Coordinates of C-alpha atoms and ligand atoms in Angstrom, one line a residue:
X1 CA 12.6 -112.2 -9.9
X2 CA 14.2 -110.3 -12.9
X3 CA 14.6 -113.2 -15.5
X4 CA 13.9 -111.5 -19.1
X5 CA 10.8 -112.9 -19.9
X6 CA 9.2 -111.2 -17.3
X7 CA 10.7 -109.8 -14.0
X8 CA 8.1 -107.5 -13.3
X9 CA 6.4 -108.2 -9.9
X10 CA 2.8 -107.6 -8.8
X11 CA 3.5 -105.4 -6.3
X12 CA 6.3 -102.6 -5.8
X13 CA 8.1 -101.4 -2.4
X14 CA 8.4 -98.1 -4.1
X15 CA 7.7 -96.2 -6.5
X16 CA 8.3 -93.1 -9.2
X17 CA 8.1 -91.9 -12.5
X18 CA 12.0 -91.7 -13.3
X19 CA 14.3 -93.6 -11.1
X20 CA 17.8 -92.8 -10.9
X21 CA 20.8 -94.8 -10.3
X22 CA 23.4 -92.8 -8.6
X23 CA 23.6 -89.4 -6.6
X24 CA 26.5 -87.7 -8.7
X25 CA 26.9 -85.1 -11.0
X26 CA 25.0 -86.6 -14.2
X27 CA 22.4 -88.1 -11.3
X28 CA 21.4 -84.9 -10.2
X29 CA 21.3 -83.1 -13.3
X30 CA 19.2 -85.9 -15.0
X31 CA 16.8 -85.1 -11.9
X32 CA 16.7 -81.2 -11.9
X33 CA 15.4 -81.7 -15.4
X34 CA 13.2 -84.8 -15.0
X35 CA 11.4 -83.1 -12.1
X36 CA 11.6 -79.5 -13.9
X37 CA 9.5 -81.3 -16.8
X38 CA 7.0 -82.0 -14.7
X39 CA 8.3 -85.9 -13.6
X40 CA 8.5 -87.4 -10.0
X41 CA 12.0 -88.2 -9.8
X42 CA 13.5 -90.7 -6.8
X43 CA 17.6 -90.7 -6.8
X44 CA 18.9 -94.1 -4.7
X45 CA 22.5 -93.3 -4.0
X46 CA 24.8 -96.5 -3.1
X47 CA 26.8 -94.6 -0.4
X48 CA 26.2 -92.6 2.9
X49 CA 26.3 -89.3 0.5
X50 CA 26.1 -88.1 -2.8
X51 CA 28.7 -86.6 -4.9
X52 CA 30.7 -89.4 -5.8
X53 CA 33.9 -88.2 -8.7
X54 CA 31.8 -85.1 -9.4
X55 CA 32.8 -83.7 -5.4
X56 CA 35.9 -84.9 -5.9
X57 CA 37.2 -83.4 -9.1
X58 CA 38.9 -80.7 -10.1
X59 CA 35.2 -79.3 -10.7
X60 CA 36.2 -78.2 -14.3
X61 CA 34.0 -78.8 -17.0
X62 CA 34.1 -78.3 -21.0
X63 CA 31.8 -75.4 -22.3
X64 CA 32.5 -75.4 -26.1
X65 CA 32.6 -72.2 -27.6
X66 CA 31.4 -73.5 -31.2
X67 CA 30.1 -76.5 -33.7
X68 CA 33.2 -75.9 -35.3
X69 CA 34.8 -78.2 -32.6
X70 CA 33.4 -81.7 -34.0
X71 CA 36.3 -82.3 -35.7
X72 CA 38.0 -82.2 -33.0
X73 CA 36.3 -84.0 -30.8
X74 CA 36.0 -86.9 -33.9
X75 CA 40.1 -86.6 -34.6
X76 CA 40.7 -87.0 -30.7
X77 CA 38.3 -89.9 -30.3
X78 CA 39.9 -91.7 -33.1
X79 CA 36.6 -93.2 -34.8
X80 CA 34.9 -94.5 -31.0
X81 CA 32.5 -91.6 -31.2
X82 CA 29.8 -91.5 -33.7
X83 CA 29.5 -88.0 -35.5
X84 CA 25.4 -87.4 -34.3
X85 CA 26.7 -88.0 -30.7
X86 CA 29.5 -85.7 -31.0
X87 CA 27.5 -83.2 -32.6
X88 CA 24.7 -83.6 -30.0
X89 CA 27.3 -83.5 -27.3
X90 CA 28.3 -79.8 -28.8
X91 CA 24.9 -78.4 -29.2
X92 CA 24.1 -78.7 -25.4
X93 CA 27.5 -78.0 -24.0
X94 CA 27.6 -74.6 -25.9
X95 CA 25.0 -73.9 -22.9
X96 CA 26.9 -75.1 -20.0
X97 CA 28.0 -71.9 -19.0
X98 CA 24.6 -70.6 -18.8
X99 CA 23.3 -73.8 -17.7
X100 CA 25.4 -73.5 -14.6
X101 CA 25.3 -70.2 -14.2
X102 CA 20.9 -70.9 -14.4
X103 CA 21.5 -72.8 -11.1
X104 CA 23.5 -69.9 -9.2
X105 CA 26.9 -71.2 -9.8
X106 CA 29.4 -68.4 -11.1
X107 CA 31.2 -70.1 -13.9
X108 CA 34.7 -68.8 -14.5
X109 CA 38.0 -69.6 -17.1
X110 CA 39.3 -72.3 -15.6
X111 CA 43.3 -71.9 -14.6
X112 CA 46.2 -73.9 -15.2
X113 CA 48.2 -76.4 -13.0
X114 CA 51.2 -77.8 -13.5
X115 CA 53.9 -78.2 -15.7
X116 CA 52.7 -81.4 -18.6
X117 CA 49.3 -79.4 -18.7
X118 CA 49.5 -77.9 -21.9
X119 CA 46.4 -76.3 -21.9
X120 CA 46.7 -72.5 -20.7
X121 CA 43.6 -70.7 -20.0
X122 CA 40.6 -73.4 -20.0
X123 CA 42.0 -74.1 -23.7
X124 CA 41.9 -77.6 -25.7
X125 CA 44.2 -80.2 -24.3
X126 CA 45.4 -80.9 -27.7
X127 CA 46.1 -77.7 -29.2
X128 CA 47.4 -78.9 -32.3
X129 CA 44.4 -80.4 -33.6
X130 CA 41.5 -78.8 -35.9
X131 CA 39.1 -77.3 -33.8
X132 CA 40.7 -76.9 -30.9
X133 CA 39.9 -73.0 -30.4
X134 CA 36.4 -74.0 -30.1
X135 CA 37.1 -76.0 -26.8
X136 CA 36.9 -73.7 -23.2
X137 CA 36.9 -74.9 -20.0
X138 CA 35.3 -73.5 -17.3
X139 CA 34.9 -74.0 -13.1
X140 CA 32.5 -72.4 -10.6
X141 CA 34.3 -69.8 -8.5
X142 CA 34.6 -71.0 -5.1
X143 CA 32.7 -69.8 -2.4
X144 CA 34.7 -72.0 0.2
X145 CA 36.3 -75.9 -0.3
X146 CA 37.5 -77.0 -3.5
X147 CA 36.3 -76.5 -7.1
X148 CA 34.9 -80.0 -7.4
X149 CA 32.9 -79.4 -3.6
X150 CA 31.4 -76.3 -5.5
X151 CA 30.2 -77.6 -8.3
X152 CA 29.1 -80.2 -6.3
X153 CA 27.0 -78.2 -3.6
X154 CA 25.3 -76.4 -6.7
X155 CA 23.9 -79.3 -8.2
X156 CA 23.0 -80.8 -4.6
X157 CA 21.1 -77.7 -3.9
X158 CA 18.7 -77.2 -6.6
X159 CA 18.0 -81.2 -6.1
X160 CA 17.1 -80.7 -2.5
X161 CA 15.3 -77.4 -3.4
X162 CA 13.0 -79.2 -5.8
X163 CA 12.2 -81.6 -3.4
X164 CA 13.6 -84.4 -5.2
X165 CA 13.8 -87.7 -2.5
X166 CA 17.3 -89.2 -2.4
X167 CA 17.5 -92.1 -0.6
X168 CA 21.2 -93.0 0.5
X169 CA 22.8 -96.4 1.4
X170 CA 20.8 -98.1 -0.9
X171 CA 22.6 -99.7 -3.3
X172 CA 20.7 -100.9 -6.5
X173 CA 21.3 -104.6 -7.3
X174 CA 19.8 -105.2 -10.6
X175 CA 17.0 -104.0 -13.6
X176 CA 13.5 -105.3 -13.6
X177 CA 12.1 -106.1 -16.9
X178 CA 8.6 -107.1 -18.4
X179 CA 8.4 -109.5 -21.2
X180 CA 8.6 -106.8 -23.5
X181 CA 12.2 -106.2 -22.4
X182 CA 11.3 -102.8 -21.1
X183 CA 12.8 -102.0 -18.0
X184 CA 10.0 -101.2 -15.2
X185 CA 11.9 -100.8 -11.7
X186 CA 15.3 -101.8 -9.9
X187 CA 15.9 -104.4 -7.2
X188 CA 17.8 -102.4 -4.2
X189 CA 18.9 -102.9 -0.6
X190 CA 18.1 -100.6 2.0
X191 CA 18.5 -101.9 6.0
X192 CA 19.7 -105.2 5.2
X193 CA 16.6 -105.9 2.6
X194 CA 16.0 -105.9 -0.6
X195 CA 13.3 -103.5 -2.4
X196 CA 11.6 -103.4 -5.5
X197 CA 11.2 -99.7 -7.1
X198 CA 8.7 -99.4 -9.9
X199 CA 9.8 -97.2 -12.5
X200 CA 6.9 -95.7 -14.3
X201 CA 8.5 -93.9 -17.1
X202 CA 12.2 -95.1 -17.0
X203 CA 15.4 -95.8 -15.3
X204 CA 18.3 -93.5 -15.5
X205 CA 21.9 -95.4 -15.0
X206 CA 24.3 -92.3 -13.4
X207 CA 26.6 -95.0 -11.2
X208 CA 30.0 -93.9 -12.3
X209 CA 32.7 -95.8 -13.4
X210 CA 34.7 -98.6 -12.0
X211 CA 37.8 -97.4 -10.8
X212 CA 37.9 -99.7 -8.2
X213 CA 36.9 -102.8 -9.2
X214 CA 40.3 -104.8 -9.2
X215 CA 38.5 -107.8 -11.8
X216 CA 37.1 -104.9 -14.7
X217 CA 39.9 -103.0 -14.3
X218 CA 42.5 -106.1 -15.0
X219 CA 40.3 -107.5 -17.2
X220 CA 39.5 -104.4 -19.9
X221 CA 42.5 -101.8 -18.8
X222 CA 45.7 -101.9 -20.6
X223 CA 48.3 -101.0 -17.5
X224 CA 48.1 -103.4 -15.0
X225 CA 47.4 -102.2 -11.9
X226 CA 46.0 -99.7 -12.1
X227 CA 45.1 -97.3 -9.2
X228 CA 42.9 -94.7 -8.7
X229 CA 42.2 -91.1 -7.3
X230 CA 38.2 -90.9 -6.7
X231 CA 35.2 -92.5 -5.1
X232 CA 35.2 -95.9 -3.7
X233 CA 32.0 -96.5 -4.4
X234 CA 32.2 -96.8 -8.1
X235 CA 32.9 -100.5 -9.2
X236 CA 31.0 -101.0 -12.1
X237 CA 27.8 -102.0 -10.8
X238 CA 26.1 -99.9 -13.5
X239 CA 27.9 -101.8 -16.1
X240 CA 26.5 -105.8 -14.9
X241 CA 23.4 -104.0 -14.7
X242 CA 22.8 -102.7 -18.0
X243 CA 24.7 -106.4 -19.4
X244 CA 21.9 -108.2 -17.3
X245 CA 19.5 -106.9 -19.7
X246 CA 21.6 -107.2 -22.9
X247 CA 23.4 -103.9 -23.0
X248 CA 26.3 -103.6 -25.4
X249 CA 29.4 -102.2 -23.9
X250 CA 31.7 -99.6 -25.7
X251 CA 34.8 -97.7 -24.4
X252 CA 35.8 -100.2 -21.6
X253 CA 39.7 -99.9 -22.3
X254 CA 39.5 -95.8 -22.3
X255 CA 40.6 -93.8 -19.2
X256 CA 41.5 -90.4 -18.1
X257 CA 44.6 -91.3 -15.9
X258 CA 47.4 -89.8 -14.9
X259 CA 50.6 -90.8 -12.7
X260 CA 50.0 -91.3 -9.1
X261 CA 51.6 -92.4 -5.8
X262 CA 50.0 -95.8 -4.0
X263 CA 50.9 -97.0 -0.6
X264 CA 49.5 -99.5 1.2
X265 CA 48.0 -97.2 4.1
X266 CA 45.6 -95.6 1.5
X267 CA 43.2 -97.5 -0.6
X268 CA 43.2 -94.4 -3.1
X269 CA 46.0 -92.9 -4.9
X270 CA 48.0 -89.5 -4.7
X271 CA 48.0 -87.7 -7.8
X272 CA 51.4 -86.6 -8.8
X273 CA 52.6 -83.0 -10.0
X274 CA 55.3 -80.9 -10.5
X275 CA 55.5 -77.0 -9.9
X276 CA 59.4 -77.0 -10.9
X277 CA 60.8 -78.1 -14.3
X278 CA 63.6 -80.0 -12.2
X279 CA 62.0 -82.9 -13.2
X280 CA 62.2 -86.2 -15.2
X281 CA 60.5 -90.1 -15.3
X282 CA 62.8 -92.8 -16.1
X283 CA 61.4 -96.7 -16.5
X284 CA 62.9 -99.5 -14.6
X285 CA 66.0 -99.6 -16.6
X286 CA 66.5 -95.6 -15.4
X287 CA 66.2 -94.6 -19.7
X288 CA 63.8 -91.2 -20.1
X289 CA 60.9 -92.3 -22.5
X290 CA 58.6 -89.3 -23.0
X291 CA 58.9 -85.0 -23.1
X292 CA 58.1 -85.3 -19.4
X293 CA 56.8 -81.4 -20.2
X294 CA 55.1 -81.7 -22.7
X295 CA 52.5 -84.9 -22.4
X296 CA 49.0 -84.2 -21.7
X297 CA 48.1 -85.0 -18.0
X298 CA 45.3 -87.2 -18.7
X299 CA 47.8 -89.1 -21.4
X300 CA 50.8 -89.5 -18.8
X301 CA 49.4 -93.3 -18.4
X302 CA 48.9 -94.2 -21.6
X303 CA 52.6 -93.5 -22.0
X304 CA 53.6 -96.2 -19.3
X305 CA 51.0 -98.9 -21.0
X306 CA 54.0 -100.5 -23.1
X307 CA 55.1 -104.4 -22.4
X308 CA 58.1 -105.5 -22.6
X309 CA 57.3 -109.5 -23.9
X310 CA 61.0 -110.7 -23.8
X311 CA 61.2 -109.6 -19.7
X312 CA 57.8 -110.8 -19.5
X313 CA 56.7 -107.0 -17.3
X314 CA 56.1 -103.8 -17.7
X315 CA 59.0 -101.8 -17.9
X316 CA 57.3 -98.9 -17.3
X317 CA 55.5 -99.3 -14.2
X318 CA 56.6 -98.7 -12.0
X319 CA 58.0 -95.8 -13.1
X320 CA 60.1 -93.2 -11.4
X321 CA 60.1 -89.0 -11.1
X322 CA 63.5 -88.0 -10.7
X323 CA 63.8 -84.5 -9.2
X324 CA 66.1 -82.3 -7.4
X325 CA 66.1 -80.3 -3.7
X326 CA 65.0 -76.7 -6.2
X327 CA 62.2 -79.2 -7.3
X328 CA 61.7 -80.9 -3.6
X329 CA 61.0 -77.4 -2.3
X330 CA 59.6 -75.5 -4.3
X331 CA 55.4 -77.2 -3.8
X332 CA 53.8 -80.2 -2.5
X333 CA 53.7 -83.0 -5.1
X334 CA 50.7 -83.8 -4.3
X335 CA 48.8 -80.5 -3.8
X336 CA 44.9 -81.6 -2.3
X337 CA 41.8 -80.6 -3.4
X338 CA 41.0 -83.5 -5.4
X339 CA 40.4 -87.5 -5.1
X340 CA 39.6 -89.1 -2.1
X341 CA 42.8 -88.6 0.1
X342 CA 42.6 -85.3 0.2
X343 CA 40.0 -85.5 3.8
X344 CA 42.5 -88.6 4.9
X345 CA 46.2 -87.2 4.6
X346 CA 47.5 -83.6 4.1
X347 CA 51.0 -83.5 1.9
X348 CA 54.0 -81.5 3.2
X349 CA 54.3 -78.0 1.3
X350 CA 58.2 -79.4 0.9
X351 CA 57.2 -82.8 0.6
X352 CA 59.9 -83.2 3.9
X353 CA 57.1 -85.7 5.6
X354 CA 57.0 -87.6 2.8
X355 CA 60.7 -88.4 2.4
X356 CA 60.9 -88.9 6.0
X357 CA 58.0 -91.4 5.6
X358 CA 60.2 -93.0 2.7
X359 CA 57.5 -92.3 0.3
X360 CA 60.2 -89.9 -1.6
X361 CA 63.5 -91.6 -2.0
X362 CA 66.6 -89.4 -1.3
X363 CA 70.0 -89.8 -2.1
X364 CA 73.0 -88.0 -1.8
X365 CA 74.2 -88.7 -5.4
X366 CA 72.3 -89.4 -8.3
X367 CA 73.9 -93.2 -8.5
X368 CA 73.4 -93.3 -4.2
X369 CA 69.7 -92.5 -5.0
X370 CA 69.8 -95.6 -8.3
X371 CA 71.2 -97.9 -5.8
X372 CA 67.9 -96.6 -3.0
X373 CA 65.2 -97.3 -5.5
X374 CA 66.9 -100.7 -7.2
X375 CA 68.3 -98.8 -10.5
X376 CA 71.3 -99.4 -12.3
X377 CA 73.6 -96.6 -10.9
X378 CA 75.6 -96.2 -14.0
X379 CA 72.2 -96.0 -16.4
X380 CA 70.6 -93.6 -14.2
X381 CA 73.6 -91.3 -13.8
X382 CA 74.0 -91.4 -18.1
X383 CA 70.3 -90.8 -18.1
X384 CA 70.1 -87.4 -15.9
X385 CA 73.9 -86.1 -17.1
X386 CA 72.5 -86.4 -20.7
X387 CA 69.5 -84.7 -19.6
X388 CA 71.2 -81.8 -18.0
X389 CA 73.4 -81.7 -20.6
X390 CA 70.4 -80.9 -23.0
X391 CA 69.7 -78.5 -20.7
X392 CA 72.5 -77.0 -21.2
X393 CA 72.3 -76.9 -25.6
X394 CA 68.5 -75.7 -24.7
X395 CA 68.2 -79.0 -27.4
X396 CA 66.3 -82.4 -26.2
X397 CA 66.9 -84.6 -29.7
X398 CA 65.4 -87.4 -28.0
X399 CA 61.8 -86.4 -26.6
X400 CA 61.9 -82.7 -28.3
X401 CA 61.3 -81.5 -24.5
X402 CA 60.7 -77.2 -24.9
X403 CA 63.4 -75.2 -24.4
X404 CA 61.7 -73.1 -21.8
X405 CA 61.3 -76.6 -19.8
X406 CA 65.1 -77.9 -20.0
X407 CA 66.0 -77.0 -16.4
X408 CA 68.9 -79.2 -14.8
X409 CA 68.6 -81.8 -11.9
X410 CA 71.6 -80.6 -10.3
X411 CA 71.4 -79.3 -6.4
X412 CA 73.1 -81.5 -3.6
X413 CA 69.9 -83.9 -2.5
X414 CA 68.1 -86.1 -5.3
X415 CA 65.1 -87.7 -4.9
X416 CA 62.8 -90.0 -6.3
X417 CA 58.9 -90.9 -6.2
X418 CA 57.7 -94.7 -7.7
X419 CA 55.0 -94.0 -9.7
X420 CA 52.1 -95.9 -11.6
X421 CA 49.2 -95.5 -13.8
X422 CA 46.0 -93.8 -11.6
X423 CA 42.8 -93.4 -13.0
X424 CA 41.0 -90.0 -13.0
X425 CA 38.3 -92.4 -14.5
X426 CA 37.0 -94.9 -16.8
X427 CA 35.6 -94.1 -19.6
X428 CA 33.4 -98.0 -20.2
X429 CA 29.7 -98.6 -19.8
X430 CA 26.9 -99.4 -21.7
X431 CA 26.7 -98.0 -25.2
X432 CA 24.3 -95.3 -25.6
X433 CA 22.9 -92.9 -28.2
X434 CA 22.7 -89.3 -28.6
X435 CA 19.7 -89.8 -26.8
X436 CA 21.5 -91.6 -23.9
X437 CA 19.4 -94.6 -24.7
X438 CA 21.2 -97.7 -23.5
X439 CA 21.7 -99.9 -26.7
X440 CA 21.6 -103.3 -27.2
X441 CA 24.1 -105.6 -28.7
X442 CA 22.4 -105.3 -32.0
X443 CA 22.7 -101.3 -31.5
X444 CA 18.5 -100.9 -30.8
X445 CA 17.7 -98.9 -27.6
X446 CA 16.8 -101.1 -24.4
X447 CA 13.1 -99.4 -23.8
X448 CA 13.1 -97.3 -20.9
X449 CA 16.2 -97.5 -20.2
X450 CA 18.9 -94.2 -20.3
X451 CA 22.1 -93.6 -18.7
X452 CA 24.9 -90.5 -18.6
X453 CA 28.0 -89.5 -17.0
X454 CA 31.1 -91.8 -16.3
X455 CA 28.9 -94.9 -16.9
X456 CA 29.5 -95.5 -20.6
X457 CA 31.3 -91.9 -21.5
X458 CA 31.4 -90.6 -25.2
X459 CA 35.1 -90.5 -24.7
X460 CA 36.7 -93.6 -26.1
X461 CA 39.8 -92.9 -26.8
X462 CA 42.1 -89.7 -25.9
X463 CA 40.6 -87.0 -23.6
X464 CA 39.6 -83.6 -23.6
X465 CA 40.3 -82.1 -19.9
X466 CA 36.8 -81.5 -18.1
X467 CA 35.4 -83.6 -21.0
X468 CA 33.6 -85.8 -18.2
X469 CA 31.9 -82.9 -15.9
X470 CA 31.2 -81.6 -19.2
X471 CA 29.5 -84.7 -20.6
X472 CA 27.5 -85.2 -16.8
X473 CA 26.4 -81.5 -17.3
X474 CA 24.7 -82.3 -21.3
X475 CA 23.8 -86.3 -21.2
X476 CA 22.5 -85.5 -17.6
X477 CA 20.1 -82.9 -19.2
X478 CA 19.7 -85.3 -22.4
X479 CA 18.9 -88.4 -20.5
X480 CA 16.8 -86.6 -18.0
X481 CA 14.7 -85.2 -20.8
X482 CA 13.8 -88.4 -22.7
X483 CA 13.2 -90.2 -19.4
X484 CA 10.3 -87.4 -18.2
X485 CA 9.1 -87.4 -22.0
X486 CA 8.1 -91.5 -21.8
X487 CA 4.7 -92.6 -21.7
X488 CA 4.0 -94.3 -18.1
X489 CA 3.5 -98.2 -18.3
X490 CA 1.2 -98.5 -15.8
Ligands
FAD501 C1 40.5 -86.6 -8.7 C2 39.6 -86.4 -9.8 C3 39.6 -85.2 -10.5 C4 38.8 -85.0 -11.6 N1 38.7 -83.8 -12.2 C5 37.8 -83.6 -13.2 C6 37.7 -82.3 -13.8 O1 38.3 -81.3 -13.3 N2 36.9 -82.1 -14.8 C7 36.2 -83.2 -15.4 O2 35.4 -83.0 -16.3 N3 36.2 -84.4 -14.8 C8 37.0 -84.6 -13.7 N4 37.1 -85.8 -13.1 C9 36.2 -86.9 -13.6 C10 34.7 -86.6 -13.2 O3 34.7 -86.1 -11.9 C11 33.8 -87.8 -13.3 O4 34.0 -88.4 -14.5 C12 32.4 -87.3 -13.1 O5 32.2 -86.7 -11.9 C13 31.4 -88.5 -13.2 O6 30.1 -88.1 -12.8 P1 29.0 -89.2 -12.7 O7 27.8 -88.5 -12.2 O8 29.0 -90.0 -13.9 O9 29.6 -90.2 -11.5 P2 29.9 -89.9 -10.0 O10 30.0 -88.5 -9.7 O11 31.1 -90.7 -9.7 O12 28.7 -90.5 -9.3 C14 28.4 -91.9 -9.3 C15 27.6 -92.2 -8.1 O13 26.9 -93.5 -8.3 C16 26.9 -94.2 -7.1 N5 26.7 -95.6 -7.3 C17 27.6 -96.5 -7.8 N6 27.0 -97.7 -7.8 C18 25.7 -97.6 -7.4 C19 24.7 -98.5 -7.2 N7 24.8 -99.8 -7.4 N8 23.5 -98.0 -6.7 C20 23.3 -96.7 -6.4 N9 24.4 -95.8 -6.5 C21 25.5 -96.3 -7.0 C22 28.3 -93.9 -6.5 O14 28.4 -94.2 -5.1 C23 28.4 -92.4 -6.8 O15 27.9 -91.6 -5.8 C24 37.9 -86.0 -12.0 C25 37.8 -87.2 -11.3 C26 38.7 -87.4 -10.2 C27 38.6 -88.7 -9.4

């Protein structure tokens, strides 16, 4: 039906000016202003409900306090973002604040988390860098449920109060083109059949990421496996979609991931943090390799992407948190309110259920608790006495750890969680423009065709914290724009 030559059929089950792919936060903002221009907007959402990541996160997104923070978004993303996107990124985002606040949400300075957030206040995550006092992060103050359910409900609400039709469990298969290559309609499923949608103006690609699609994420990501936090329904169906009509790709190796807990009982993963400095990670061999402090939340996996070719693995992941009882105590290391897991399992405020569960080693020594979780006892005692005796000099020569963050593992229980790369998200998609035109292979924009959000992100290499929500918030509006503002086709 969809071959490129011409895929178009006759006649349509459906149809609408702008279709969108994908009922999350980019979705719904590309519809708010598709429909607010005047457009007749459908949303098809694969799932039984919309929200996807977007309800799920931390519900914090960027709002850039000036232009002057283009160099720093071009020094973070390392020469994978073209200037003209970066600077249209900027330009909108200035306006996310009001943006949000034009829907009724009540933006506020978002707060910090956990120790290895370096990023007090809603600031830049890498403070260091030129133009980093330009970059601000805000959340919507909660009205009740998490942050990421509030910004969530906001965007949900103004589509249902325009009217916009969403129509859920209907997963869209594929793109429908004409001989001119432009793309008229999708192929869905809905009840166990498949529909055709015509697309009148254009299709808008808002389908996520593909953090759980075990073949793209072996194939593209550097740590393997890799886990993840979020929405089972993202597995990269936007992606074969937009390469079934000749869409270059860009960004497929960059995440935003952190370190997480998996178990077979949950398909997601736990995200990991700590409240108490009493903490370190140590690789298979029990050896420290990174100011455990200090390293950006959305970096900590990067760090554990290192393979050893000798051993033939990855020494790193596994890897391990070694902590004390002060450490144990002191907050959940998993605290809810993001990710999937946090409707399926509630953690411990002592994290006592989860040692009993033996999800948290404990041992009575530090070499009893080496010998628990198959580390050389001798390597992992040097490893934390060395550590606490930094502690002591208020001096870490080998991972220049802050002083203020050298606190001893040293009360009577130890413990220890296993630990491997998680993904916030994926960064990979189709290419776009700073129009959020999908581009070709050849770098020409695939007619009628946009996409925003997760799918294809303008982050490529490291990431700015609430970059993603931030990037929904402007390509949404972006994509949504240039999608109302094509001629119809017929
Ligand atoms: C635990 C966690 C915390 C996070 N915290 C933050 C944060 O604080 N700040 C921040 O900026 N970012 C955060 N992120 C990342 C951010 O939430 C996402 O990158 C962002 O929400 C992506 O929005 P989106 O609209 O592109 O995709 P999503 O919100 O994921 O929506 C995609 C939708 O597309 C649907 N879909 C998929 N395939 C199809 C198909 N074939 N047909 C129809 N529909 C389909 C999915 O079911 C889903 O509903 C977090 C992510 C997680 C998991």
């Amino acid at each position: 039906m969809s071959n490129l030559a011409d895929g178009t059929p006759k006649k349509f089950d459906m149809e609408s000016d702008v279709v969108i792919v994908g009922y999350g936060g980019a979705g719904a903002v590309a519809a708010i202003t598709a429909h607010d221009l005047g457009a007749r907007v459908l949303i098809l959402e694969k799932t039984s409900a919309g929200g996807g990541n977007t309800k799920l996160s931390g519900g914090t997104f960027l709002t850039p306090t000036g232009m002057g923070g283009v160099p720093y978004i071009e020094k973070i993303s390392y020469g994978t973002m073209e200037r003209d996107i970066a600077a249209a990124f900027l330009e909108t985002a200035l306006k996310n604040e009001s943006y949000m606040r034009s829907l009724g949400g009540e933006p506020e300075i978002s707060p910090d988390f956990s120790v290895g957030y370096p990023s007090p206040s809603g600031k830049a995550s890498f403070p260091h860098v030129p133009g980093a006092e330009f970059m601000s992060k805000r959340v919507l103050k909660r009205v009740k449920g998490t942050r990421g359910e509030r910004l969530w409900e906001v965007l949900a609400t103004n589509v249902e109060r325009r009217g916009v039709p969403v129509l859920l469990d209907t997963p869209v298969r594929e793109l429908l083109t004409n001989g001119a290559r432009e793309v008229t309609g999708v192929v869905a499923e809905r009840d166990g059949k498949k529909i055709t949608v015509k697309a009148r103006k254009a299709v808008v690609l808002t389908t996520g990421g593909f953090e759980f699609d075990e073949a793209l994420k072996w194939d593209f990501l550097a740590s393997k496996p890799f886990y993840a936090y979020g929405h089972p329904g993202n597995t990269g169906d936007g992606i074969r979609m937009a390469q079934q009509v000749g869409a270059a790709l860009w960004h497929m190796p960059a995440t935003s991931a952190s370190a997480g807990f998996k178990c077979d009982e949950y398909q997601a993963s736990f995200g990991i943090r700590f409240i108490s400095e009493r903490f370190i990670y140590v690789d298979k061999n029990g050896q420290r390799f990174t100011d455990e402090a200090g390293v950006e939340l959305h970096e900590i996996a990067a760090k554990l992407a290192v393979f050893d070719s000798k051993r033939m693995d990855y020494p790193r992941i596994p890897m391990y948190a070694i902590f004390d009882d002060v450490a144990r105590r002191k907050a959940p290391l998993n605290p809810g309110g993001t990710g999937i897991n946090q409707y399926l399992y509630k953690w411990s405020a002592d994290n006592s259920a989860e040692v009993a569960r033996g999800w948290i080693a404990q041992g009575r020594s530090i070499r009893d608790l080496a010998a628990r979780i198959g580390i050389d006892p001798a390597a992992l005692e040097k490893t934390v006495a060395t550590y606490n005796q930094y502690c002591k000099t208020g001096k870490d020569p080998d991972f220049e750890r802050g002083k203020e963050t050298l606190a001893a593992i040293e009360t009577s229980s130890f413990y220890a969680i296993k630990l491997y790369p998680c993904l916030i998200n994926t960064q990979g998609g189709p290419r776009r423009d700073k129009d959020s035109h999908v581009l070709d292979a050849w770098g020409k924009p695939i007619p009628r065709l946009y996409a925003a959000g997760e799918l294809g992100s303008i982050w490529g290499f490291m990431y700015q914290g609430s970059g993603n929500n931030g990037e929904s918030i402007v390509f949404g509006q972006i994509a949504g724009r240039n999608a109302a503002g094509e001629k119809p086709w017929g």
